[in-house]
Amino acid sequence: PLLETPALVGSADKDTVVEGGPAEIAKLFKAPETCSHKEGHRPLPADKAASTALQATISEFLSRAAAASGPSV
């Protein structure tokens, strides 16, 4: 069975270290969301505008996932 946990799987277009790894990880989830940047193996791109956009994507995903999980106990 696929994992139902919310997932945001990131990748980098020029990443030669993990290459297809993110796509394989995404296959483990029922409804994964994906994001990427155009640089190499790094969490955030060096380009400030691209980094800001990716950070916004991550922040929005976390906000949606937290809201969907309901109130904390």
XYZ file of N, CA, C and O in Angstrom:
292
model
N 0.832 -1.200 0.000
C 0.000 0.000 0.000
C 0.872 1.257 0.000
O 1.952 1.269 0.556
N 0.352 2.292 -0.615
C 1.081 3.557 -0.676
C 0.897 4.344 0.616
O -0.142 4.261 1.270
N 1.900 5.120 0.971
C 1.837 5.955 2.167
C 0.871 7.112 1.936
O 0.890 7.731 0.879
N 0.041 7.391 2.922
C -0.924 8.486 2.801
C -0.428 9.767 3.451
O -1.113 10.784 3.421
N 0.754 9.732 4.011
C 1.364 10.908 4.623
C 1.593 11.978 3.562
O 2.067 11.665 2.466
N 1.270 13.237 3.851
C 1.579 14.295 2.881
C 3.086 14.306 2.589
O 3.900 14.140 3.498
N 3.431 14.462 1.333
C 4.846 14.444 0.960
C 5.133 15.491 -0.097
O 4.404 15.617 -1.080
N 6.201 16.225 0.126
C 6.732 17.147 -0.873
C 8.127 16.631 -1.199
O 9.012 16.623 -0.349
N 8.310 16.161 -2.407
C 9.576 15.563 -2.819
C 10.312 16.546 -3.719
O 9.814 16.928 -4.776
N 11.484 16.954 -3.269
C 12.262 17.929 -4.014
C 13.338 17.282 -4.869
O 13.834 16.197 -4.555
N 13.679 17.956 -5.945
C 14.745 17.488 -6.819
C 15.434 18.684 -7.462
O 14.968 19.811 -7.347
N 16.549 18.383 -8.117
C 17.300 19.421 -8.827
C 17.575 18.918 -10.240
O 18.008 17.783 -10.424
N 17.308 19.741 -11.212
C 17.427 19.342 -12.617
C 18.819 18.845 -12.998
O 18.961 17.938 -13.809
N 19.847 19.430 -12.414
C 21.223 19.066 -12.784
C 21.901 18.200 -11.729
O 23.128 18.111 -11.692
N 21.119 17.549 -10.886
C 21.668 16.707 -9.824
C 22.168 15.397 -10.422
O 21.399 14.620 -10.977
N 23.471 15.163 -10.321
C 24.042 13.909 -10.809
C 24.327 12.951 -9.659
O 24.775 11.832 -9.885
N 24.064 13.373 -8.429
C 24.337 12.531 -7.262
C 23.199 11.540 -7.027
O 23.415 10.351 -6.866
N 21.968 12.034 -7.010
C 20.831 11.149 -6.735
C 19.970 10.877 -7.963
O 19.128 10.000 -7.942
N 20.158 11.599 -9.025
C 19.446 11.459 -10.296
C 17.980 11.057 -10.123
O 17.166 11.864 -9.757
N 17.591 9.817 -10.344
C 16.188 9.408 -10.307
C 15.642 9.128 -8.922
O 14.492 8.712 -8.772
N 16.440 9.346 -7.888
C 16.010 9.054 -6.522
C 14.707 9.720 -6.110
O 13.810 9.057 -5.578
N 14.554 11.028 -6.348
C 13.306 11.682 -5.954
C 12.068 11.075 -6.627
O 11.026 10.918 -5.984
N 12.177 10.701 -7.878
C 11.038 10.087 -8.564
C 10.690 8.746 -7.934
O 9.511 8.402 -7.791
N 11.708 7.996 -7.540
C 11.475 6.712 -6.887
C 10.826 6.904 -5.517
O 9.931 6.155 -5.129
N 11.272 7.903 -4.782
C 10.681 8.194 -3.470
C 9.222 8.607 -3.633
O 8.347 8.169 -2.889
N 8.942 9.444 -4.617
C 7.564 9.910 -4.839
C 6.612 8.747 -5.091
O 5.436 8.807 -4.708
N 7.098 7.671 -5.703
C 6.255 6.513 -5.989
C 5.743 5.819 -4.731
O 4.818 5.022 -4.797
N 6.342 6.111 -3.589
C 5.942 5.478 -2.331
C 4.697 6.116 -1.722
O 4.097 5.550 -0.809
N 4.310 7.287 -2.218
C 3.213 8.050 -1.625
C 1.983 8.061 -2.517
O 2.085 8.047 -3.742
N 0.826 8.114 -1.874
C -0.445 8.116 -2.604
C -0.609 9.378 -3.442
O -1.058 9.319 -4.586
N -0.288 10.527 -2.865
C -0.487 11.797 -3.570
C 0.686 12.747 -3.311
O 0.509 13.799 -2.693
N 1.866 12.393 -3.794
C 3.011 13.272 -3.530
C 2.944 14.556 -4.347
O 2.404 14.573 -5.449
N 3.461 15.610 -3.763
C 3.663 16.848 -4.511
C 5.160 16.906 -4.803
O 5.966 16.377 -4.044
N 5.523 17.536 -5.884
C 6.934 17.632 -6.230
C 7.321 19.085 -6.487
O 6.479 19.920 -6.820
N 8.589 19.357 -6.297
C 9.137 20.670 -6.619
C 10.576 20.453 -7.052
O 11.178 19.423 -6.744
N 11.097 21.413 -7.782
C 12.480 21.274 -8.236
C 13.094 22.641 -8.486
O 12.397 23.653 -8.519
N 14.398 22.626 -8.634
C 15.094 23.832 -9.073
C 16.072 23.438 -10.168
O 16.318 22.261 -10.398
N 16.588 24.409 -10.872
C 17.371 24.155 -12.083
C 18.858 23.908 -11.836
O 19.599 23.695 -12.777
N 19.276 23.904 -10.572
C 20.707 23.749 -10.286
C 21.063 22.296 -9.974
O 20.297 21.391 -10.299
N 22.202 22.106 -9.334
C 22.690 20.772 -9.023
C 22.299 20.307 -7.630
O 21.329 20.791 -7.045
N 23.079 19.376 -7.079
C 22.794 18.707 -5.819
C 22.963 19.669 -4.638
O 24.025 19.781 -4.048
N 21.886 20.363 -4.326
C 21.863 21.292 -3.197
C 20.410 21.480 -2.794
O 19.515 21.363 -3.633
N 20.131 21.763 -1.526
C 18.737 21.880 -1.092
C 18.004 23.083 -1.673
O 16.825 22.998 -2.003
N 18.695 24.201 -1.781
C 18.108 25.419 -2.334
C 19.042 25.972 -3.409
O 20.259 25.881 -3.282
N 18.481 26.546 -4.448
C 19.339 27.117 -5.494
C 20.093 28.352 -5.008
O 19.636 29.052 -4.095
N 21.238 28.605 -5.594
C 22.030 29.778 -5.244
C 21.351 31.064 -5.731
O 21.493 32.119 -5.114
N 20.613 30.964 -6.834
C 19.902 32.116 -7.372
C 18.860 32.575 -6.354
O 17.986 31.797 -5.952
N 18.957 33.832 -5.920
C 18.097 34.324 -4.836
C 16.614 34.256 -5.181
O 15.797 33.832 -4.359
N 16.222 34.645 -6.376
C 14.809 34.626 -6.757
C 14.279 33.190 -6.800
O 13.177 32.905 -6.318
N 15.080 32.284 -7.348
C 14.671 30.879 -7.415
C 14.588 30.275 -6.022
O 13.678 29.495 -5.715
N 15.519 30.654 -5.152
C 15.509 30.166 -3.780
C 14.274 30.663 -3.034
O 13.606 29.903 -2.336
N 13.955 31.926 -3.198
C 12.778 32.502 -2.549
C 11.507 31.806 -3.029
O 10.620 31.487 -2.225
N 11.416 31.538 -4.312
C 10.233 30.857 -4.857
C 10.111 29.440 -4.308
O 9.018 28.997 -3.935
N 11.226 28.720 -4.230
C 11.190 27.354 -3.708
C 10.846 27.356 -2.221
O 10.065 26.514 -1.758
N 11.381 28.301 -1.484
C 11.048 28.408 -0.064
C 9.551 28.685 0.122
O 8.922 28.140 1.040
N 8.971 29.481 -0.740
C 7.533 29.753 -0.667
C 6.736 28.481 -0.955
O 5.734 28.198 -0.273
N 7.175 27.696 -1.920
C 6.518 26.425 -2.231
C 6.545 25.497 -1.019
O 5.537 24.884 -0.667
N 7.701 25.401 -0.377
C 7.843 24.544 0.804
C 6.957 25.053 1.940
O 6.244 24.269 2.584
N 6.964 26.344 2.173
C 6.154 26.938 3.237
C 4.660 26.701 3.005
O 3.920 26.340 3.930
N 4.216 26.877 1.769
C 2.804 26.655 1.440
C 2.421 25.194 1.641
O 1.348 24.885 2.175
N 3.300 24.277 1.248
C 3.032 22.854 1.450
C 2.895 22.552 2.938
O 1.961 21.865 3.358
N 3.825 23.046 3.751
C 3.773 22.791 5.186
C 2.506 23.363 5.815
O 1.888 22.726 6.673
N 2.102 24.546 5.390
C 0.867 25.147 5.901
C -0.353 24.294 5.551
O -1.213 24.050 6.405
N -0.429 23.843 4.315
C -1.559 22.982 3.901
C -1.561 21.659 4.653
O -2.592 21.186 5.106
N -0.387 21.055 4.780
C -0.289 19.759 5.464
C -0.663 19.898 6.933
O -1.367 19.041 7.490
N -0.240 20.979 7.561
C -0.575 21.199 8.983
C -2.080 21.432 9.143
O -2.700 20.893 10.063
N -2.670 22.212 8.256
C -4.105 22.483 8.339
C -4.916 21.210 8.115
O -5.938 20.988 8.767
N -4.458 20.363 7.206
C -5.167 19.121 6.894
C -5.096 18.119 8.033
O -5.965 17.261 8.162
N -4.065 18.219 8.863
C -3.900 17.257 9.953
C -4.810 17.563 11.126
O -4.947 16.754 12.037
N -5.435 18.728 11.120
C -6.344 19.091 12.214
C -5.603 19.696 13.381
O -4.378 19.846 13.359
N -6.353 20.023 14.438
C -5.733 20.662 15.594
C -4.804 19.698 16.334
O -5.042 18.491 16.381
N -3.744 20.237 16.900
C -2.833 19.404 17.686
C -3.423 19.167 19.063
O -4.230 19.951 19.572
N -3.024 18.079 19.650
C -3.579 17.698 20.962
C -2.688 18.192 22.051
O -1.533 18.229 22.005
